[in-house]
Coordinates of C-alpha atoms and ligand atoms in Angstrom, one line a residue:
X155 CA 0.0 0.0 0.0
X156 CA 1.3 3.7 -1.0
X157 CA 1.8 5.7 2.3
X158 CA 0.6 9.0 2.0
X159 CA 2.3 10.2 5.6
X160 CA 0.5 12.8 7.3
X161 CA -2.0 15.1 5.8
X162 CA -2.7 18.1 7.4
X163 CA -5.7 20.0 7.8
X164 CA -3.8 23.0 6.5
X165 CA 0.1 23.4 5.4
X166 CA 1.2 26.7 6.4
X167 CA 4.8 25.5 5.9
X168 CA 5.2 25.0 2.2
X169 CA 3.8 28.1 0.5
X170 CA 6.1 30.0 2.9
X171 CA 9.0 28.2 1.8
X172 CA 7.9 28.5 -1.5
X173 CA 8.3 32.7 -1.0
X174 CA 11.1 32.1 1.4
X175 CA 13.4 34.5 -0.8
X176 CA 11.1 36.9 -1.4
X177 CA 9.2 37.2 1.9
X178 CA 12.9 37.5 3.8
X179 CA 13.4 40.3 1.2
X180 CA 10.9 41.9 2.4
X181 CA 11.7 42.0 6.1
X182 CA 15.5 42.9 4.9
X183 CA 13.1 46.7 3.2
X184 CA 11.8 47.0 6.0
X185 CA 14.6 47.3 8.4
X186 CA 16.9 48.5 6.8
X187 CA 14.8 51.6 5.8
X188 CA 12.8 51.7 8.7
X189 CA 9.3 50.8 7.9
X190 CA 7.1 49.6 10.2
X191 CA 4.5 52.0 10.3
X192 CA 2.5 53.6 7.0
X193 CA 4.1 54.3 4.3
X194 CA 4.6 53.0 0.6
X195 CA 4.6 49.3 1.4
X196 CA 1.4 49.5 2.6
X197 CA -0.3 52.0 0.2
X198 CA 0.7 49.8 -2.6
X199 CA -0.7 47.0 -1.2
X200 CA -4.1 48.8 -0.4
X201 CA -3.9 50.0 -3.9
X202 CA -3.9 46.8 -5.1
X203 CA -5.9 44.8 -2.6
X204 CA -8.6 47.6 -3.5
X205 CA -8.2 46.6 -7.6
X206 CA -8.2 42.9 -6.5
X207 CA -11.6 43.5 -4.8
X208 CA -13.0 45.8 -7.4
X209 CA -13.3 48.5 -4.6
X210 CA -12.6 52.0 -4.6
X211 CA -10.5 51.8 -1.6
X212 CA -9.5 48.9 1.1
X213 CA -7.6 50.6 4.4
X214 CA -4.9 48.3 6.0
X215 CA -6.0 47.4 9.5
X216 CA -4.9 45.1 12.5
X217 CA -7.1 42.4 11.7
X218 CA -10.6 41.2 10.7
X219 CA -12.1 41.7 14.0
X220 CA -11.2 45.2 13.5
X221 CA -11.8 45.5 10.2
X222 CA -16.0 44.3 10.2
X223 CA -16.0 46.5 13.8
X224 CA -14.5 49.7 12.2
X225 CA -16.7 48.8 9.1
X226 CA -19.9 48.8 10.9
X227 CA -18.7 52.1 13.1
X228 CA -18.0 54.1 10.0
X229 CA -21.3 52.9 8.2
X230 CA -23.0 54.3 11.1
X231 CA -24.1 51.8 13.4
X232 CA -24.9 53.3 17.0
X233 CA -25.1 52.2 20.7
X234 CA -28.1 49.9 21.0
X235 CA -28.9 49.0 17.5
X236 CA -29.3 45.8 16.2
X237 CA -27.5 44.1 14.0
X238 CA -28.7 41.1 12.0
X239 CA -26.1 38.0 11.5
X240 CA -26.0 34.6 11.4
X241 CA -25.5 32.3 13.9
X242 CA -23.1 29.7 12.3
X243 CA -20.0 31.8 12.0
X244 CA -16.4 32.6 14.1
X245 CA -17.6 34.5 17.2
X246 CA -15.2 37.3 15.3
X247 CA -18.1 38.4 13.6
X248 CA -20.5 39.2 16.7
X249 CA -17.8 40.7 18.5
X250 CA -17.0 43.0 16.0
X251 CA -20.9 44.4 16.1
X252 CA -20.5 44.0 20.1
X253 CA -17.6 45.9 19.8
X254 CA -19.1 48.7 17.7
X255 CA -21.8 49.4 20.1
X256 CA -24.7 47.5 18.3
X257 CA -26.1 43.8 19.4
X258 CA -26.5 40.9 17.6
X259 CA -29.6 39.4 16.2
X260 CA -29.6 36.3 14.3
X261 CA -31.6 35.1 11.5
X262 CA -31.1 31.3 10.0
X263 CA -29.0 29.9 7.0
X264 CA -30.4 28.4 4.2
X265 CA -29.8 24.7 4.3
X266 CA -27.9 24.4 1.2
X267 CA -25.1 26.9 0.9
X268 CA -25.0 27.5 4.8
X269 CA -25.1 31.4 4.5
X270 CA -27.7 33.8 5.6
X271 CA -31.4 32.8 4.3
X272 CA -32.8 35.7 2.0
X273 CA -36.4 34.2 2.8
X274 CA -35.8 33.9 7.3
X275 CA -34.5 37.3 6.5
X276 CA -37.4 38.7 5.1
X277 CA -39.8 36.9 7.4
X278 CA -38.0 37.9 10.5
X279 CA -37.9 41.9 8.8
X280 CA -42.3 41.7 8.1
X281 CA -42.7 39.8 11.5
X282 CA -40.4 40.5 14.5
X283 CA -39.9 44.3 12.7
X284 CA -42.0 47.3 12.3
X285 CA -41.5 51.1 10.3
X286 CA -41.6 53.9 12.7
X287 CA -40.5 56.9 11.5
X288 CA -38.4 55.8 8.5
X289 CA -36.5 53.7 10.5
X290 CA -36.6 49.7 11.2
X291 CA -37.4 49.0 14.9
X292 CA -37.8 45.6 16.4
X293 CA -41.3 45.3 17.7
X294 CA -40.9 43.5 21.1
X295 CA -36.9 45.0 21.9
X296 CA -38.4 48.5 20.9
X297 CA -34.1 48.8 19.4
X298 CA -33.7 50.1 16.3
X299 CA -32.5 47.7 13.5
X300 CA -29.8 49.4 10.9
X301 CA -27.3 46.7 9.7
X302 CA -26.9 43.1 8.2
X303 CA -23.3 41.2 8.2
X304 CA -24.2 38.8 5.6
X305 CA -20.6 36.4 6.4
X306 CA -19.6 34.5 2.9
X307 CA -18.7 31.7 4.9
X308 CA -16.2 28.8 3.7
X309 CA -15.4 31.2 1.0
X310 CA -18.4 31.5 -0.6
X311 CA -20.6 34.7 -1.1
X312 CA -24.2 35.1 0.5
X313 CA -27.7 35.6 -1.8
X314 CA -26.4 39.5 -2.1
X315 CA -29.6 40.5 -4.5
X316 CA -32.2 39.2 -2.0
X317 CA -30.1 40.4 0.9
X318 CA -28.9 44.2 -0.6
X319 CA -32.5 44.7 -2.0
X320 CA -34.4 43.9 1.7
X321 CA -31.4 46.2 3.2
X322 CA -32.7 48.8 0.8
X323 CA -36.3 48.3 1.5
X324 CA -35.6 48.6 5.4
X325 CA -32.9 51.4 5.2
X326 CA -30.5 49.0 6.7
X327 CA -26.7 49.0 5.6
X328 CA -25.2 46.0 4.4
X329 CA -21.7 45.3 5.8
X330 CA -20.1 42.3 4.5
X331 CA -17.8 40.2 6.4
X332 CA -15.7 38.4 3.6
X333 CA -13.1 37.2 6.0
X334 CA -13.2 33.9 4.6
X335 CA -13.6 35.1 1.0
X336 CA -11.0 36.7 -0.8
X337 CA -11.6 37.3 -4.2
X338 CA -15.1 34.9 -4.2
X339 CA -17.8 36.3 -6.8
X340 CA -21.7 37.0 -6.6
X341 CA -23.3 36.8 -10.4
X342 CA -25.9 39.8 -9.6
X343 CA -29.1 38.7 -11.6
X344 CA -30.3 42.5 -11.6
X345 CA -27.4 44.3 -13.6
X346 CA -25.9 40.8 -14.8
X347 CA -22.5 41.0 -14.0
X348 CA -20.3 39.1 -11.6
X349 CA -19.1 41.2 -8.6
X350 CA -16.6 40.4 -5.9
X351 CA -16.5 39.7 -2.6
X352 CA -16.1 43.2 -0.7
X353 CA -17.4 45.4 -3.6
X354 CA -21.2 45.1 -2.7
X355 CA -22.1 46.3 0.6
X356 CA -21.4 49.8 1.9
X357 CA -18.0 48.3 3.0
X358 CA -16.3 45.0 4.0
X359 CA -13.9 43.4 6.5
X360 CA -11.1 41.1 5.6
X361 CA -8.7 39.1 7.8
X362 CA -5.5 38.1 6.5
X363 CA -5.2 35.1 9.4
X364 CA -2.3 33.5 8.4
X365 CA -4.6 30.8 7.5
X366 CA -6.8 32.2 4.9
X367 CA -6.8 32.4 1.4
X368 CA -4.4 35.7 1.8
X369 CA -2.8 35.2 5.2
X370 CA -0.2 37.3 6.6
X371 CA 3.0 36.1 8.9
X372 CA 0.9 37.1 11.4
X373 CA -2.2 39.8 12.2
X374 CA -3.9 41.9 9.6
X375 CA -7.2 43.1 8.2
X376 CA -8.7 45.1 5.7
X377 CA -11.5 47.5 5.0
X378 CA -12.9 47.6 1.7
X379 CA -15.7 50.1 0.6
X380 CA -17.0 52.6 -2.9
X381 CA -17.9 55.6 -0.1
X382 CA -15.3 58.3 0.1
X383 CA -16.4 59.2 3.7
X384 CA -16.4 55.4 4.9
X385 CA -13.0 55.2 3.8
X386 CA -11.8 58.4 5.7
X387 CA -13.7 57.9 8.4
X388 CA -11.9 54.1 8.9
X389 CA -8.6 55.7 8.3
X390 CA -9.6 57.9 11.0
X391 CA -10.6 55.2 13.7
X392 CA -7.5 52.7 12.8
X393 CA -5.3 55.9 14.0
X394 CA -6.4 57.3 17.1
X395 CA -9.1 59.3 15.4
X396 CA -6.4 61.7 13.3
X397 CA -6.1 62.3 9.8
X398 CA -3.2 64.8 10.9
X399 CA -0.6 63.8 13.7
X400 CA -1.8 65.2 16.9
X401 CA -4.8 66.9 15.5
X402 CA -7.8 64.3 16.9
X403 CA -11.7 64.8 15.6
X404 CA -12.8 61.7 16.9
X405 CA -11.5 59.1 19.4
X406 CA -10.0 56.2 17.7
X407 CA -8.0 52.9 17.8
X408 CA -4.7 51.5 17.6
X409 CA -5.9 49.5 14.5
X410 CA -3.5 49.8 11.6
X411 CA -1.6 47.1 9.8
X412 CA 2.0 46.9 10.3
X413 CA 4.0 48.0 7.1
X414 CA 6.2 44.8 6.8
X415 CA 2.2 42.5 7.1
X416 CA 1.3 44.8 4.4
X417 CA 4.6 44.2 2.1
X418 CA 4.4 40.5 2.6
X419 CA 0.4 40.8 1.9
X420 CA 1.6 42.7 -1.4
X421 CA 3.7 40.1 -2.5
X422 CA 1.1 37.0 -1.7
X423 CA -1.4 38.9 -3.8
X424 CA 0.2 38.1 -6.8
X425 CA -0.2 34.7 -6.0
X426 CA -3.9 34.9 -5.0
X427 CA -5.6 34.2 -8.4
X428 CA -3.6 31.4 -9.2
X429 CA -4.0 29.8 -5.3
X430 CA -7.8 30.1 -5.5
X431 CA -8.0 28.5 -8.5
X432 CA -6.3 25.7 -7.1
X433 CA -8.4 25.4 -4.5
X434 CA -11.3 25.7 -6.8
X435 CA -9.8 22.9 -8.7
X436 CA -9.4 20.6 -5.7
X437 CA -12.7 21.3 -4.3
X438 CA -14.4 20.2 -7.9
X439 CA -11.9 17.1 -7.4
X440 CA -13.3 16.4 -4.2
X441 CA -16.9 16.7 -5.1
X442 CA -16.6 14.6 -8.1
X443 CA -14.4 11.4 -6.1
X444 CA -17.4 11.8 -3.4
X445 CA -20.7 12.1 -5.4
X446 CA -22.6 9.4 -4.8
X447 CA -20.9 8.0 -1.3
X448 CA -24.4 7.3 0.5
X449 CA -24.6 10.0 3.6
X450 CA -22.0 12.4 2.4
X451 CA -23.3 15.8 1.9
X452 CA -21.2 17.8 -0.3
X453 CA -21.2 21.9 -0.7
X454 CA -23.3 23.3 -2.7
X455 CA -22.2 26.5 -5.2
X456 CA -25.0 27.9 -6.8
X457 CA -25.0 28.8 -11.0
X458 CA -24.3 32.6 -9.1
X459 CA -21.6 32.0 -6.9
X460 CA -17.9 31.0 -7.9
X461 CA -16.6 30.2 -4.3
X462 CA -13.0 30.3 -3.2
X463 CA -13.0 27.3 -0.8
X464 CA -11.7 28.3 2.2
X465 CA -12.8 25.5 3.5
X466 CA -14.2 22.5 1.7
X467 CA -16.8 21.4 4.4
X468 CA -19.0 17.9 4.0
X469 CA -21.8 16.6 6.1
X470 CA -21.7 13.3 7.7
X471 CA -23.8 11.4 10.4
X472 CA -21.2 10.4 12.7
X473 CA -19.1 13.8 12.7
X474 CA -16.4 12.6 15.4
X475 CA -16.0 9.2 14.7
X476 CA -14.9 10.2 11.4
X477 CA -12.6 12.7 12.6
X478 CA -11.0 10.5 15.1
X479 CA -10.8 7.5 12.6
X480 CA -9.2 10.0 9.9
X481 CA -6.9 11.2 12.7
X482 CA -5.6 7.3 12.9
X483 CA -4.8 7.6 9.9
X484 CA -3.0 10.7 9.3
X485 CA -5.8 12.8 8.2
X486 CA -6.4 16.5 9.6
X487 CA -9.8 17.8 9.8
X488 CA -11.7 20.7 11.5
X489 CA -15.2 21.5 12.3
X490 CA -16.2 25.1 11.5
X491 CA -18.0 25.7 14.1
X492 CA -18.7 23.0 16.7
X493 CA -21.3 25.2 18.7
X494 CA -23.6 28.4 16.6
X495 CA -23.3 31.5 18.5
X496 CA -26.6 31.5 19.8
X497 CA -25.9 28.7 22.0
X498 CA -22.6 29.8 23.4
X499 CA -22.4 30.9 26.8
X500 CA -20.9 34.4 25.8
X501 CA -24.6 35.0 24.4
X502 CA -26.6 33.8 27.0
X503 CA -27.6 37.5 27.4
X504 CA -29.3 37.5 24.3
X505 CA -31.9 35.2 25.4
X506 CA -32.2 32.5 22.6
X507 CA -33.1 28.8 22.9
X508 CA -32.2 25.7 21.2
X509 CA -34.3 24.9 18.7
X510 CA -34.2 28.9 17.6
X511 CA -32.5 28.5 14.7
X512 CA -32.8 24.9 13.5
X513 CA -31.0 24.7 10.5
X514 CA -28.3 26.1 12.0
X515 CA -28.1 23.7 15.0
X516 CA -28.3 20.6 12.9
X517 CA -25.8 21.8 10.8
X518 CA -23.3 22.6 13.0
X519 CA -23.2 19.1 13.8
X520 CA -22.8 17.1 11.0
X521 CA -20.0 19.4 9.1
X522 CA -16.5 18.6 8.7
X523 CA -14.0 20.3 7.3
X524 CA -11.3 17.9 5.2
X525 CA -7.8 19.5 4.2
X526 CA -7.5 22.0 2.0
X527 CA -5.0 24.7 1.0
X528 CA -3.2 25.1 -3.0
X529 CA -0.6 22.7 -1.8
X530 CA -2.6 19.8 -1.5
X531 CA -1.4 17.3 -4.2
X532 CA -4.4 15.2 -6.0
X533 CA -3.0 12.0 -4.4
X534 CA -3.1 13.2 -1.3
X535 CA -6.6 14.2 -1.6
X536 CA -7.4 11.1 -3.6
X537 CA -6.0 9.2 -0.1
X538 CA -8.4 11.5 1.5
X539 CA -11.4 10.2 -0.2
X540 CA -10.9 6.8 0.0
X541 CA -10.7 7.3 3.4
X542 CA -13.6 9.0 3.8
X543 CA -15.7 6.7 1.6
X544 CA -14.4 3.7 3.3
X545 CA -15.0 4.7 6.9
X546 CA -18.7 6.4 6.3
X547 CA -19.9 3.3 4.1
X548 CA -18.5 0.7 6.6
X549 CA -18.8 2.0 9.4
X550 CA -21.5 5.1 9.9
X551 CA -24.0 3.3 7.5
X552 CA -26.5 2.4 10.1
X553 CA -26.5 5.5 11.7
X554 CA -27.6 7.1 8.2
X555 CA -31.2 5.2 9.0
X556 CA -32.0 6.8 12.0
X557 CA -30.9 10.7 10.3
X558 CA -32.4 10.0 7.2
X559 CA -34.7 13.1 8.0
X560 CA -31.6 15.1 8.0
X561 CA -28.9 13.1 6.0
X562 CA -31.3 13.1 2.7
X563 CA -28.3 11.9 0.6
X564 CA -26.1 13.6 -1.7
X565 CA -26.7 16.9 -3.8
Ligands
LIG860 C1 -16.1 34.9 9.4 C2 -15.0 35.6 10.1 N1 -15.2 36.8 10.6 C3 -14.2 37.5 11.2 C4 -13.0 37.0 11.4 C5 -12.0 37.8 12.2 O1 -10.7 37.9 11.6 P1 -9.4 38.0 12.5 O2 -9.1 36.7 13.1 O3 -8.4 38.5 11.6 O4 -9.7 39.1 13.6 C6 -12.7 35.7 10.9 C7 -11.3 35.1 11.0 O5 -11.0 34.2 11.7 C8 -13.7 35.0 10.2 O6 -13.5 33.8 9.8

């Protein structure tokens, strides 16, 4: 038998390697000239990242926390309002509304592609939601409601037409958190053309986690937005409030990206395109090695969407006996996210149940996330597979039975 070794989850060792040269290059800039804060490095790379996005402008910050907070802040979201998001994403998201003074409210995913449902959204805007003076209030919180973070989770954008045109209909902004979906595009049915993740909503957050699609050697975010004033107003709050040194209109953060993050961000960029396309590549591998395995639910990417794969997440049954019999044999996995937000103690406050947001809950646990990153060669993922196959049809198959309402088969 061929041994495949170990398979990680995620190998943030090669591509670094790969760029070893180049990335030390850029560290040798920076000292020896001195640039750590500001500066060209990191204009060039907003410049760019900004192009990459089809934005007007993205604005370097600390990380994606920061960047979906300072997003929401600068789009105008005040103490007390509430902000609609989905439960089934990195808590990042809801602190970064916490952290701009609103609350979070959450609204279910659609079954399929595990982002925000258009249709709960609309239902919970006509029936938990009333107009009072131009503005969206929630009937029994008496808060006013004025912002949606649609999250394009696993790399793949959220129903944007549905979503942007009941944001318009309720005068809420739209912020999108496209942390996990660098360079992912939305086909837009109404002017039909394909738009990019961070390009749609009145501005977006990105995190350069080492571990994304564009990861840093360490913390970083960007802003992207069309809106002159959104853009000055987050350059304002990632510096202390200034736009001049010493000279403070509002009070800010320590929230800008480092200059040496930015040059090695610059210099990843150019690989971007190419490293997506990989992953796309592997993740239509995947999907055509697992069609038809009984009790394996794969992703779903609508005719509209062209998703980056972050993550290439299935469904299965038995969730953690998989992963521990994949872990015998060598094979990282993940679960993004073990527990939705609603049911996490640092929500209790809000006051949801189980059973709130079903699709959600049943969701979160069945998925599992199977390695994937640009480096992954097709052997590896073909050991993968037959792994994966072997273990769910021998050994998970009864369970299938009794979840049969849930586990409905492939698609
Ligand atoms: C969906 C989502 N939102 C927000 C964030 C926050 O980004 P960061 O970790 O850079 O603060 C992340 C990153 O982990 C994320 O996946």
């Amino acid at each position: 038998m061929k041994s495949h070794g170990m398979i990680p989850f995620l190998d943030l060792v090669t591509p670094h390697l790969e760029l070893e040269e180049e990335l030390v290059a850029v560290f040798r800039d920076c000292i020896r000239n001195a640039h750590f804060i500001g500066g060209n490095m990191l204009e060039e790379f907003e410049r760019d990242f900004a192009k990459f996005c089809d934005a007007k402008h993205a604005i370097g910050v600390a990380n994606g926390t920061d960047a979906v907070r300072f997003a929401l802040m600068a789009g105008g979201v005040q103490s007390g309002d509430l902000v609609i998001t989905v439960p089934n994403t990195f808590i990042a998201t809801t602190e970064a509304i916490s952290q701009a003074g609103g609350q979070p409210v959450f609204v279910d995913i659609d079954e399929k592609t595990y982002n925000l449902d258009p249709i709960k959204l609309q239902q919970f805007l006509e029936n938990d939601c009333r107009r009072e003076a131009g503005k969206t209030v929630h009937t029994k919180s008496k808060r006013p409601v004025t912002a949606i973070v649609p999250v394009h989770l696993y790399g793949q954008m959220a129903a944007m037409d549905r979503i942007l045109d009941l944001a318009a209909q309720y005068g809420l902004m739209v912020v999108e958190d496209s942390c996990q979906a660098h360079g992912a595009k939305y086909y837009s049915a109404k002017d039909k053309q394909w738009h990019t993740a961070g390009s749609m909503g009145i501005a977006a957050g990105f995190s350069f986690y080492p571990g994304k699609n564009l990861g840093a050697c360490g913390e970083a975010g960007a802003v992207t937005t069309n809106d002159d004033n959104v853009a000055k107003k987050i350059r304002m709050l990632r510096d202390h409030g200034q736009v001049r040194k010493y000279y403070h209109d509002i009070e800010g953060y320590n929230g800008r990206l480092d200059t040496l993050q930015a040059g090695i961000l610059h210099l990843k960029l150019k690989h971007l395109e190419g490293w997506n396309e990989k992953r796309r590549s592997l993740a239509k591998e995947y999907s055509r090695l697992l069609e038809g395995t009984e009790g394996v639910i794969l992703p779903h990417e609508p005719s509209w969407s062209k998703a980056v794969y972050h993550l290439y997440v299935v469904r299965v049954a038995e969730r953690e006996k998989l992963q521990a019999e994949l872990a015998g044999s060598g094979i990282g996995t993940a679960i993004h996210y073990p527990i939705p937000l609603h049911q996490q103690k640092a929500y209790q406050r809000l006051g949801y149940r189980t059973g709130d947001f079903p699709v959600a809950e049943r969701v979160a646990l069945e998925i599992v996330s199977l390695p994937m990153f640009p480096q992954l060669t097709l052997s590896q993922q073909a050991h993968v597979v037959d792994e994966v196959r072997r273990l769910v049809t021998e050994e998970a198959a009864p369970e299938l039975v009794r979840n049969e309402s849930t586990l409905v088969g492939r698609r």
